[in-house]
Amino acid sequence: MSRGSFVFTSMALRSLELDKDMLERHKYKAQIATHHFSSFMLKKEALDSTQRRSTITRRPAVCQDVVIHNALYTGDVEALKRFFPRGSMANLVIEPQGGEMRWVAQGRGLWSLTYEQELTTPLHITAGRGFADCLSLLLHRGANVDLAPGGHTALHEACESCQPECAKLLLIHGANANAVSEDGLMPLHVCTSPESLGCAKYLLQYGATINSCTLDEDDAPLHVAARNGLQDHVELYLRHGASVDNKNNEGLTPLNAACAHPQEMKDFGRYLKVCQMLLDAGADVRTKDQDRHTPLHMACKNANADVVDLLLAKGACVNIMNYGGEAPMHNILKVVCFKVSHHPERIVRALLNNGSIRFWPGALPMVLKHCSESPHTIEVLLNAYSHLKVTDTWVESVPEDAYKEHKDFFESIFSLAMTPRSLQHLARCKLRSFMEGRVHKVVPKLDLPTFIKDYLLLECRGYVH
């Protein structure tokens, strides 16, 4: 047994076999990527075919020279001119020194600790860091523009790092705008931030396929842009003919993807604009993924009230059930305790005004328990019932801290154990029942004072009566 190695137990050997299977699957995926790459290969007519063939046939040299590495990583163009004078060839593969340590299988149950190193090229290094002058020098010295020793091209690197000038240089010199990485991604698929818009424009200008899909997830560029809330990218892709209702492997359209992606409050505006553009382009508001989740289900789960209002205005159905038997109302009530600052009562009110189903009254104590941090949500929900059977279970369901913080509100609920609902409330329930799911359309048109309209639409008052 050599130093730095050890013998595994039988359990560990089983783990090693599983790891071997994973490596084989990875190799198979790389073979598919290579096939996909060749099927999408687009050649530039302006490129001298003779020069291209001579470049490809030259086998790149492996460079371990630290001085050259430093010049590349620091963007020292003068040093690179000395290392690669006119007439020299800059077609190199960089083998970095050092790296992260990992255990590598050596066979017969032996593993050894070695450095994990990802091969790269001078083009990758300079393109990813935005060193356009260095990149131009290397390209004019014959560097292979599509070389991908680490599994992705320099164009992928430039787009992922949001370096539009470097991406343009690579494309001008014949980089394949549809090159497929080892992970099955094309350059458009790695444009995932607002700063990558310039790269996306150049890619489309130089022949990138607008509806090309990733190998693993079957995501089109529009899926990627919508999922990341990139409104400018979405607008760009739609102008170039992106299919608005393409589904990926999970059955998600771009609209589903936008509504399903976890969102911070600061990003709500971006996702609202993305959804608006997709719907204006003809996206199906009632489309379902493989679990029968609609965009409305997902928008409720993210507690994005503006998107919920938009989807309802475009005809989303409030009572479609997913495979778990849950309607959008279930999704919002499950996240109320985590999304209090998102004003979940707005969503509950909108759903009820559009005819959403209500909970079985026997489940209301559970709602009190899980929504106790948002009294407004509880108020809106309880005001959709004409009668409530308040018992000791209701009192016991409210956490002590929440009761102390909102004592007056919860006391107004508990007092109904001895008192019927007010006549005013019963009249509201009767009118709402008469209008059924048309409350949101009919009430604003009534010739009534604003405060009565708000009352009919379940605006919050801070108590239940």
Short mmCIF file of C-alpha atoms in Angstrom, two decimals:
data_model
loop_
_atom_site.label_atom_id
_atom_site.label_comp_id
_atom_site.label_asym_id
_atom_site.label_seq_id
_atom_site.Cartn_x
_atom_site.Cartn_y
_atom_site.Cartn_z
CA MET A 1 0.00 0.00 0.00
CA SER A 2 1.40 3.36 -1.00
CA ARG A 3 1.55 6.42 1.23
CA GLY A 4 -1.52 8.65 1.05
CA SER A 5 -3.84 5.68 0.37
CA PHE A 6 -5.95 3.30 2.44
CA VAL A 7 -8.21 0.21 2.13
CA PHE A 8 -11.97 0.69 2.17
CA THR A 9 -14.49 -1.40 4.11
CA SER A 10 -17.16 -3.41 2.26
CA MET A 11 -19.65 -0.59 2.77
CA ALA A 12 -17.20 1.91 1.34
CA LEU A 13 -16.54 -0.41 -1.63
CA ARG A 14 -20.26 -0.35 -2.37
CA SER A 15 -20.09 3.44 -2.30
CA LEU A 16 -17.17 3.27 -4.71
CA GLU A 17 -19.23 1.15 -7.11
CA LEU A 18 -21.99 3.76 -7.00
CA ASP A 19 -19.39 6.44 -7.69
CA LYS A 20 -18.18 4.44 -10.66
CA ASP A 21 -21.73 4.28 -12.02
CA MET A 22 -21.98 8.05 -11.61
CA LEU A 23 -18.75 8.55 -13.55
CA GLU A 24 -20.04 6.32 -16.35
CA ARG A 25 -23.25 8.34 -16.54
CA HIS A 26 -21.17 11.52 -16.63
CA LYS A 27 -19.11 10.10 -19.51
CA TYR A 28 -22.30 9.18 -21.37
CA LYS A 29 -23.64 12.71 -20.88
CA ALA A 30 -20.42 14.13 -22.28
CA GLN A 31 -20.78 11.90 -25.35
CA ILE A 32 -24.33 13.17 -25.89
CA ALA A 33 -23.10 16.74 -25.51
CA THR A 34 -20.47 16.11 -28.16
CA HIS A 35 -23.13 14.76 -30.52
CA HIS A 36 -25.41 17.71 -29.78
CA PHE A 37 -22.49 20.07 -30.37
CA SER A 38 -21.87 18.68 -33.84
CA SER A 39 -25.55 18.91 -34.77
CA PHE A 40 -25.67 22.61 -33.89
CA MET A 41 -22.31 23.56 -35.42
CA LEU A 42 -22.63 26.75 -37.42
CA LYS A 43 -19.65 27.83 -39.51
CA LYS A 44 -18.94 31.40 -40.47
CA GLU A 45 -18.66 31.97 -44.24
CA ALA A 46 -16.27 34.83 -43.68
CA LEU A 47 -13.75 32.57 -41.92
CA ASP A 48 -10.96 31.21 -44.12
CA SER A 49 -11.67 27.45 -44.16
CA THR A 50 -8.06 26.58 -44.91
CA GLN A 51 -6.78 28.54 -41.94
CA ARG A 52 -9.45 26.98 -39.71
CA ARG A 53 -8.50 23.44 -40.67
CA SER A 54 -4.83 24.11 -40.04
CA THR A 55 -5.64 25.53 -36.60
CA ILE A 56 -7.78 22.55 -35.60
CA THR A 57 -5.22 20.00 -36.68
CA ARG A 58 -2.48 21.55 -34.55
CA ARG A 59 -2.45 19.81 -31.22
CA PRO A 60 -2.41 22.41 -28.39
CA ALA A 61 0.62 22.39 -26.12
CA VAL A 62 0.25 22.05 -22.35
CA CYS A 63 1.63 25.06 -20.48
CA GLN A 64 2.68 24.90 -16.82
CA ASP A 65 4.81 28.04 -16.88
CA VAL A 66 3.85 30.13 -13.84
CA VAL A 67 5.18 33.32 -15.44
CA ILE A 68 2.85 32.94 -18.40
CA HIS A 69 0.01 32.08 -16.03
CA ASN A 70 0.59 35.28 -14.07
CA ALA A 71 0.61 37.36 -17.24
CA LEU A 72 -2.71 35.86 -18.29
CA TYR A 73 -4.41 36.20 -14.91
CA THR A 74 -3.30 39.81 -14.50
CA GLY A 75 -4.03 40.87 -18.09
CA ASP A 76 -0.43 41.94 -18.79
CA VAL A 77 -0.67 42.48 -22.54
CA GLU A 78 2.95 43.66 -22.89
CA ALA A 79 4.23 40.45 -21.29
CA LEU A 80 2.02 38.38 -23.57
CA LYS A 81 3.48 40.17 -26.61
CA ARG A 82 6.93 39.02 -25.49
CA PHE A 83 5.78 35.45 -24.85
CA PHE A 84 3.83 35.26 -28.12
CA PRO A 85 5.67 37.35 -30.76
CA ARG A 86 4.43 37.59 -34.32
CA GLY A 87 4.51 34.25 -36.06
CA SER A 88 4.19 32.24 -32.83
CA MET A 89 1.21 30.06 -31.94
CA ALA A 90 -0.81 30.79 -28.77
CA ASN A 91 -2.78 27.56 -28.97
CA LEU A 92 -2.21 26.33 -25.43
CA VAL A 93 -3.89 24.33 -22.69
CA ILE A 94 -3.20 25.71 -19.21
CA GLU A 95 -2.64 23.21 -16.44
CA PRO A 96 -2.97 25.20 -13.19
CA GLN A 97 -0.72 24.42 -10.26
CA GLY A 98 -2.38 23.47 -7.00
CA GLY A 99 -6.15 23.41 -6.62
CA GLU A 100 -8.53 21.67 -4.23
CA MET A 101 -7.65 18.27 -2.79
CA ARG A 102 -9.96 15.31 -3.33
CA TRP A 103 -9.88 11.52 -3.04
CA VAL A 104 -9.44 9.76 -6.38
CA ALA A 105 -10.09 6.02 -6.90
CA GLN A 106 -6.96 4.06 -7.83
CA GLY A 107 -8.56 0.60 -8.11
CA ARG A 108 -8.80 -2.44 -5.78
CA GLY A 109 -10.43 -0.37 -3.10
CA LEU A 110 -7.54 2.08 -2.92
CA TRP A 111 -7.99 5.81 -3.05
CA SER A 112 -5.32 8.49 -2.97
CA LEU A 113 -5.46 12.18 -2.16
CA THR A 114 -4.64 14.28 -5.23
CA TYR A 115 -5.22 17.81 -6.50
CA GLU A 116 -8.36 18.43 -8.55
CA GLN A 117 -7.36 20.54 -11.52
CA GLU A 118 -9.57 21.91 -14.26
CA LEU A 119 -7.75 22.46 -17.52
CA THR A 120 -8.29 25.83 -19.17
CA THR A 121 -6.83 27.94 -21.97
CA PRO A 122 -5.44 31.46 -22.31
CA LEU A 123 -8.68 32.42 -24.06
CA HIS A 124 -10.78 31.21 -21.13
CA ILE A 125 -8.68 33.14 -18.62
CA THR A 126 -8.65 36.44 -20.49
CA ALA A 127 -12.27 36.24 -21.71
CA GLY A 128 -13.59 35.48 -18.24
CA ARG A 129 -11.74 38.43 -16.74
CA GLY A 130 -12.58 40.94 -19.43
CA PHE A 131 -9.02 41.40 -20.71
CA ALA A 132 -10.10 42.29 -24.25
CA ASP A 133 -6.63 43.46 -25.40
CA CYS A 134 -5.01 40.22 -24.27
CA LEU A 135 -7.81 38.19 -25.81
CA SER A 136 -7.42 39.98 -29.15
CA LEU A 137 -3.67 39.34 -29.13
CA LEU A 138 -4.15 35.63 -28.45
CA LEU A 139 -6.78 35.30 -31.17
CA HIS A 140 -4.46 36.95 -33.70
CA ARG A 141 -1.75 34.49 -32.61
CA GLY A 142 -3.90 31.55 -33.70
CA ALA A 143 -5.48 30.39 -30.43
CA ASN A 144 -8.22 27.80 -31.07
CA VAL A 145 -11.41 29.73 -30.36
CA ASP A 146 -13.56 26.65 -29.63
CA LEU A 147 -11.05 24.67 -27.56
CA ALA A 148 -12.75 23.32 -24.42
CA PRO A 149 -10.36 21.22 -22.31
CA GLY A 150 -12.41 21.91 -19.17
CA GLY A 151 -15.75 21.04 -20.77
CA HIS A 152 -16.84 24.52 -21.88
CA THR A 153 -15.56 27.07 -24.39
CA ALA A 154 -14.10 30.51 -23.84
CA LEU A 155 -17.40 31.92 -25.14
CA HIS A 156 -19.22 30.20 -22.28
CA GLU A 157 -16.70 31.76 -19.90
CA ALA A 158 -17.19 35.26 -21.32
CA CYS A 159 -20.99 35.04 -21.17
CA GLU A 160 -21.07 33.57 -17.68
CA SER A 161 -18.76 36.35 -16.49
CA CYS A 162 -20.81 39.03 -18.32
CA GLN A 163 -18.01 40.23 -20.60
CA PRO A 164 -19.78 41.37 -23.79
CA GLU A 165 -16.71 42.82 -25.52
CA CYS A 166 -14.82 39.57 -25.06
CA ALA A 167 -17.83 37.60 -26.27
CA LYS A 168 -17.99 39.79 -29.38
CA LEU A 169 -14.28 39.28 -30.09
CA LEU A 170 -14.64 35.51 -29.85
CA LEU A 171 -17.68 35.51 -32.14
CA ILE A 172 -15.94 37.72 -34.69
CA HIS A 173 -13.10 35.19 -34.77
CA GLY A 174 -15.48 32.32 -35.46
CA ALA A 175 -16.52 31.06 -32.03
CA ASN A 176 -19.51 28.74 -32.25
CA ALA A 177 -22.51 30.59 -30.77
CA ASN A 178 -24.24 27.22 -30.23
CA ALA A 179 -21.33 25.34 -28.66
CA VAL A 180 -22.56 22.79 -26.11
CA SER A 181 -20.65 22.44 -22.85
CA GLU A 182 -20.02 19.22 -21.00
CA ASP A 183 -23.06 20.10 -18.85
CA GLY A 184 -25.26 20.43 -21.94
CA LEU A 185 -25.43 24.23 -21.89
CA MET A 186 -25.06 26.66 -24.79
CA PRO A 187 -23.73 30.19 -24.25
CA LEU A 188 -27.26 31.65 -24.16
CA HIS A 189 -28.08 29.34 -21.26
CA VAL A 190 -25.35 30.84 -19.06
CA CYS A 191 -26.63 34.40 -19.52
CA THR A 192 -28.29 34.40 -16.12
CA SER A 193 -27.82 37.93 -14.79
CA PRO A 194 -28.96 41.39 -15.96
CA GLU A 195 -25.34 42.28 -16.81
CA SER A 196 -25.22 39.49 -19.42
CA LEU A 197 -27.70 41.23 -21.75
CA GLY A 198 -24.92 42.51 -24.03
CA CYS A 199 -23.56 38.97 -24.41
CA ALA A 200 -27.03 37.66 -25.28
CA LYS A 201 -27.42 40.33 -27.98
CA TYR A 202 -24.11 39.42 -29.60
CA LEU A 203 -24.90 35.70 -29.45
CA LEU A 204 -28.18 36.19 -31.30
CA GLN A 205 -26.50 38.51 -33.79
CA TYR A 206 -23.95 35.79 -34.59
CA GLY A 207 -26.40 32.92 -35.03
CA ALA A 208 -27.33 31.57 -31.61
CA THR A 209 -30.42 29.36 -31.79
CA ILE A 210 -33.19 31.07 -29.82
CA ASN A 211 -35.10 27.88 -28.92
CA SER A 212 -32.11 25.62 -28.25
CA CYS A 213 -32.57 23.52 -25.11
CA THR A 214 -30.25 22.28 -22.38
CA LEU A 215 -29.55 18.55 -22.40
CA ASP A 216 -30.50 17.77 -18.81
CA GLU A 217 -33.46 20.04 -18.06
CA ASP A 218 -34.59 20.81 -21.64
CA ASP A 219 -34.65 24.52 -20.76
CA ALA A 220 -34.75 27.06 -23.58
CA PRO A 221 -33.04 30.45 -23.11
CA LEU A 222 -36.47 31.96 -22.40
CA HIS A 223 -36.88 29.54 -19.47
CA VAL A 224 -33.54 30.71 -18.07
CA ALA A 225 -34.37 34.39 -18.48
CA ALA A 226 -37.86 34.04 -16.99
CA ARG A 227 -36.63 31.98 -14.04
CA ASN A 228 -34.06 34.64 -13.19
CA GLY A 229 -36.48 37.55 -13.65
CA LEU A 230 -34.48 39.06 -16.54
CA GLN A 231 -37.05 41.35 -18.13
CA ASP A 232 -34.68 42.77 -20.77
CA HIS A 233 -33.56 39.28 -21.80
CA VAL A 234 -37.18 38.12 -22.05
CA GLU A 235 -38.05 41.08 -24.25
CA LEU A 236 -35.00 40.39 -26.44
CA TYR A 237 -35.77 36.68 -26.83
CA LEU A 238 -39.44 37.30 -27.62
CA ARG A 239 -38.41 39.76 -30.37
CA HIS A 240 -36.22 37.02 -31.86
CA GLY A 241 -39.08 34.52 -31.98
CA ALA A 242 -38.69 32.56 -28.73
CA SER A 243 -41.50 30.05 -28.21
CA VAL A 244 -43.54 31.26 -25.24
CA ASP A 245 -45.16 27.91 -24.34
CA ASN A 246 -42.27 25.44 -24.74
CA LYS A 247 -42.20 22.98 -21.83
CA ASN A 248 -39.06 21.59 -20.22
CA ASN A 249 -38.59 18.15 -18.69
CA GLU A 250 -40.66 19.10 -15.65
CA GLY A 251 -43.50 20.43 -17.78
CA LEU A 252 -42.66 24.05 -16.99
CA THR A 253 -43.26 26.80 -19.52
CA PRO A 254 -41.32 30.07 -19.11
CA LEU A 255 -44.36 31.52 -17.29
CA ASN A 256 -44.40 28.56 -14.87
CA ALA A 257 -40.66 28.96 -14.36
CA ALA A 258 -40.97 32.67 -13.57
CA CYS A 259 -43.78 32.13 -11.06
CA ALA A 260 -42.14 29.10 -9.43
CA HIS A 261 -38.67 30.52 -8.78
CA PRO A 262 -38.11 31.68 -5.15
CA GLN A 263 -38.31 35.47 -5.03
CA GLU A 264 -37.26 38.20 -2.63
CA MET A 265 -39.55 41.21 -2.17
CA LYS A 266 -37.01 43.46 -3.87
CA ASP A 267 -37.34 41.31 -7.02
CA PHE A 268 -41.15 41.27 -7.18
CA GLY A 269 -41.28 44.11 -9.69
CA ARG A 270 -38.92 42.36 -12.11
CA TYR A 271 -40.91 39.12 -12.01
CA LEU A 272 -44.17 41.03 -12.49
CA LYS A 273 -42.80 42.62 -15.68
CA VAL A 274 -41.53 39.26 -16.93
CA CYS A 275 -44.93 37.64 -16.39
CA GLN A 276 -46.67 40.59 -18.05
CA MET A 277 -44.48 40.29 -21.15
CA LEU A 278 -44.99 36.53 -21.39
CA LEU A 279 -48.76 36.85 -21.05
CA ASP A 280 -48.87 39.68 -23.59
CA ALA A 281 -46.94 37.39 -25.96
CA GLY A 282 -49.64 34.73 -25.64
CA ALA A 283 -48.48 32.53 -22.75
CA ASP A 284 -51.17 30.15 -21.46
CA VAL A 285 -52.16 31.34 -17.97
CA ARG A 286 -53.68 27.92 -17.13
CA THR A 287 -50.76 25.75 -18.21
CA LYS A 288 -49.81 22.97 -15.78
CA ASP A 289 -46.49 21.30 -15.01
CA GLN A 290 -46.09 17.57 -14.49
CA ASP A 291 -47.50 17.89 -10.96
CA ARG A 292 -50.46 19.95 -12.24
CA HIS A 293 -49.19 23.14 -10.64
CA THR A 294 -50.40 26.24 -12.49
CA PRO A 295 -48.61 29.61 -12.49
CA LEU A 296 -51.20 30.74 -9.92
CA HIS A 297 -50.24 27.88 -7.58
CA MET A 298 -46.60 28.97 -7.75
CA ALA A 299 -47.25 32.70 -7.44
CA CYS A 300 -49.28 32.01 -4.29
CA LYS A 301 -46.46 29.90 -2.88
CA ASN A 302 -44.07 32.82 -3.42
CA ALA A 303 -46.66 35.24 -1.99
CA ASN A 304 -46.19 37.65 -4.88
CA ALA A 305 -49.50 39.53 -4.68
CA ASP A 306 -48.95 41.63 -7.81
CA VAL A 307 -48.31 38.55 -9.96
CA VAL A 308 -51.37 36.85 -8.44
CA ASP A 309 -53.52 39.87 -9.37
CA LEU A 310 -52.09 39.81 -12.89
CA LEU A 311 -52.76 36.09 -13.38
CA LEU A 312 -56.31 36.43 -12.08
CA ALA A 313 -56.93 39.37 -14.40
CA LYS A 314 -55.74 37.21 -17.32
CA GLY A 315 -58.18 34.41 -16.49
CA ALA A 316 -56.33 32.10 -14.10
CA CYS A 317 -58.63 29.56 -12.41
CA VAL A 318 -58.62 29.77 -8.60
CA ASN A 319 -59.92 26.25 -8.00
CA ILE A 320 -57.68 24.05 -10.16
CA MET A 321 -56.27 21.24 -8.02
CA ASN A 322 -52.75 19.86 -8.32
CA TYR A 323 -51.99 16.15 -7.94
CA GLY A 324 -51.89 16.65 -4.17
CA GLY A 325 -55.47 17.91 -4.20
CA GLU A 326 -54.43 21.45 -3.32
CA ALA A 327 -55.80 24.67 -4.79
CA PRO A 328 -53.89 27.98 -4.89
CA MET A 329 -55.54 28.93 -1.56
CA HIS A 330 -53.75 26.04 0.13
CA ASN A 331 -50.39 27.27 -1.18
CA ILE A 332 -50.70 30.77 0.23
CA LEU A 333 -51.99 29.66 3.64
CA LYS A 334 -49.09 27.21 4.00
CA VAL A 335 -46.52 30.01 3.70
CA VAL A 336 -48.25 32.84 5.59
CA CYS A 337 -46.08 32.43 8.68
CA PHE A 338 -42.93 32.81 6.54
CA LYS A 339 -44.23 35.61 4.31
CA VAL A 340 -45.97 38.03 6.69
CA SER A 341 -44.07 40.98 5.23
CA HIS A 342 -45.38 40.06 1.76
CA HIS A 343 -48.95 40.97 2.80
CA PRO A 344 -50.44 37.51 2.19
CA GLU A 345 -53.91 38.84 3.11
CA ARG A 346 -53.93 40.55 -0.31
CA ILE A 347 -53.67 37.18 -2.01
CA VAL A 348 -56.26 35.49 0.20
CA ARG A 349 -58.68 38.36 -0.46
CA ALA A 350 -58.06 38.25 -4.23
CA LEU A 351 -58.63 34.50 -4.35
CA LEU A 352 -61.86 34.72 -2.34
CA ASN A 353 -63.15 37.61 -4.45
CA ASN A 354 -62.53 35.50 -7.55
CA GLY A 355 -64.55 32.57 -6.19
CA SER A 356 -61.94 30.44 -4.42
CA ILE A 357 -63.09 27.48 -2.38
CA ARG A 358 -63.06 27.93 1.40
CA PHE A 359 -61.70 25.57 4.01
CA TRP A 360 -63.86 23.09 5.84
CA PRO A 361 -64.85 24.98 9.04
CA GLY A 362 -63.43 22.22 11.19
CA ALA A 363 -59.96 23.06 9.84
CA LEU A 364 -60.10 26.71 10.86
CA PRO A 365 -58.35 26.15 14.22
CA MET A 366 -55.38 24.82 12.25
CA VAL A 367 -55.46 27.98 10.14
CA LEU A 368 -55.45 30.07 13.31
CA LYS A 369 -52.37 28.24 14.52
CA HIS A 370 -50.32 28.54 11.34
CA CYS A 371 -51.43 32.07 10.37
CA SER A 372 -51.36 33.62 13.84
CA GLU A 373 -48.52 35.98 12.86
CA SER A 374 -50.77 37.57 10.22
CA PRO A 375 -54.08 38.64 11.82
CA HIS A 376 -55.13 40.38 8.59
CA THR A 377 -55.00 37.05 6.74
CA ILE A 378 -57.14 35.38 9.41
CA GLU A 379 -59.62 38.27 9.34
CA VAL A 380 -60.08 38.08 5.56
CA LEU A 381 -60.52 34.33 5.64
CA LEU A 382 -63.04 34.29 8.54
CA ASN A 383 -65.10 37.05 6.94
CA ALA A 384 -65.86 34.70 4.05
CA TYR A 385 -68.04 32.61 6.43
CA SER A 386 -71.52 33.67 7.50
CA HIS A 387 -71.40 31.54 10.66
CA LEU A 388 -68.51 30.37 12.83
CA LYS A 389 -68.62 27.73 15.53
CA VAL A 390 -65.97 29.08 17.90
CA THR A 391 -64.89 26.59 20.59
CA ASP A 392 -62.17 26.20 23.19
CA THR A 393 -60.07 24.51 20.48
CA TRP A 394 -59.83 27.87 18.73
CA VAL A 395 -58.43 29.50 21.84
CA GLU A 396 -55.92 26.71 22.37
CA SER A 397 -54.76 26.93 18.72
CA VAL A 398 -53.39 30.47 19.01
CA PRO A 399 -49.77 30.60 20.29
CA GLU A 400 -49.38 32.60 23.47
CA ASP A 401 -46.93 35.10 21.98
CA ALA A 402 -49.21 35.85 19.04
CA TYR A 403 -52.20 36.23 21.38
CA LYS A 404 -50.36 38.77 23.54
CA GLU A 405 -49.22 40.78 20.53
CA HIS A 406 -52.67 40.88 18.88
CA LYS A 407 -54.92 40.45 21.91
CA ASP A 408 -57.78 42.73 20.78
CA PHE A 409 -58.03 41.00 17.42
CA PHE A 410 -58.14 37.46 18.80
CA GLU A 411 -60.58 38.48 21.53
CA SER A 412 -62.95 39.72 18.81
CA ILE A 413 -62.87 36.21 17.37
CA PHE A 414 -63.25 34.34 20.65
CA SER A 415 -66.20 36.54 21.66
CA LEU A 416 -68.18 35.00 18.79
CA ALA A 417 -68.50 31.84 20.86
CA MET A 418 -71.34 33.58 22.72
CA THR A 419 -72.49 36.03 20.01
CA PRO A 420 -73.77 35.55 16.43
CA ARG A 421 -72.19 37.39 13.53
CA SER A 422 -73.42 40.95 13.02
CA LEU A 423 -76.33 41.73 10.72
CA GLN A 424 -74.01 43.90 8.64
CA HIS A 425 -71.70 40.95 8.07
CA LEU A 426 -74.58 38.61 7.24
CA ALA A 427 -75.79 41.11 4.64
CA ARG A 428 -72.28 41.18 3.15
CA CYS A 429 -72.18 37.38 2.96
CA LYS A 430 -75.58 37.29 1.27
CA LEU A 431 -74.50 39.78 -1.39
CA ARG A 432 -71.20 37.97 -1.98
CA SER A 433 -73.03 34.66 -2.30
CA PHE A 434 -75.40 36.20 -4.86
CA MET A 435 -72.47 37.46 -6.94
CA GLU A 436 -70.58 34.16 -6.53
CA GLY A 437 -67.18 34.42 -8.30
CA ARG A 438 -68.00 37.79 -9.87
CA VAL A 439 -67.43 39.90 -6.76
CA HIS A 440 -64.21 41.43 -8.11
CA LYS A 441 -65.97 42.50 -11.32
CA VAL A 442 -69.38 43.57 -10.04
CA VAL A 443 -68.61 45.47 -6.82
CA PRO A 444 -66.34 48.14 -8.39
CA LYS A 445 -69.17 48.99 -10.80
CA LEU A 446 -71.82 49.49 -8.11
CA ASP A 447 -72.95 53.04 -7.32
CA LEU A 448 -71.96 52.76 -3.67
CA PRO A 449 -69.66 54.71 -1.34
CA THR A 450 -66.05 53.54 -1.42
CA PHE A 451 -66.06 52.30 2.18
CA ILE A 452 -69.00 49.99 1.42
CA LYS A 453 -67.27 48.65 -1.69
CA ASP A 454 -64.16 47.97 0.37
CA TYR A 455 -66.28 46.20 2.98
CA LEU A 456 -67.83 43.94 0.34
CA LEU A 457 -64.36 43.19 -1.04
CA LEU A 458 -63.17 42.05 2.44
CA GLU A 459 -60.85 44.96 3.21
CA CYS A 460 -59.30 44.59 6.67
CA ARG A 461 -60.61 46.47 9.72
CA GLY A 462 -58.52 44.88 12.45
CA TYR A 463 -61.32 42.85 14.08
CA VAL A 464 -64.00 40.26 13.32
CA HIS A 465 -67.65 41.02 14.07
#
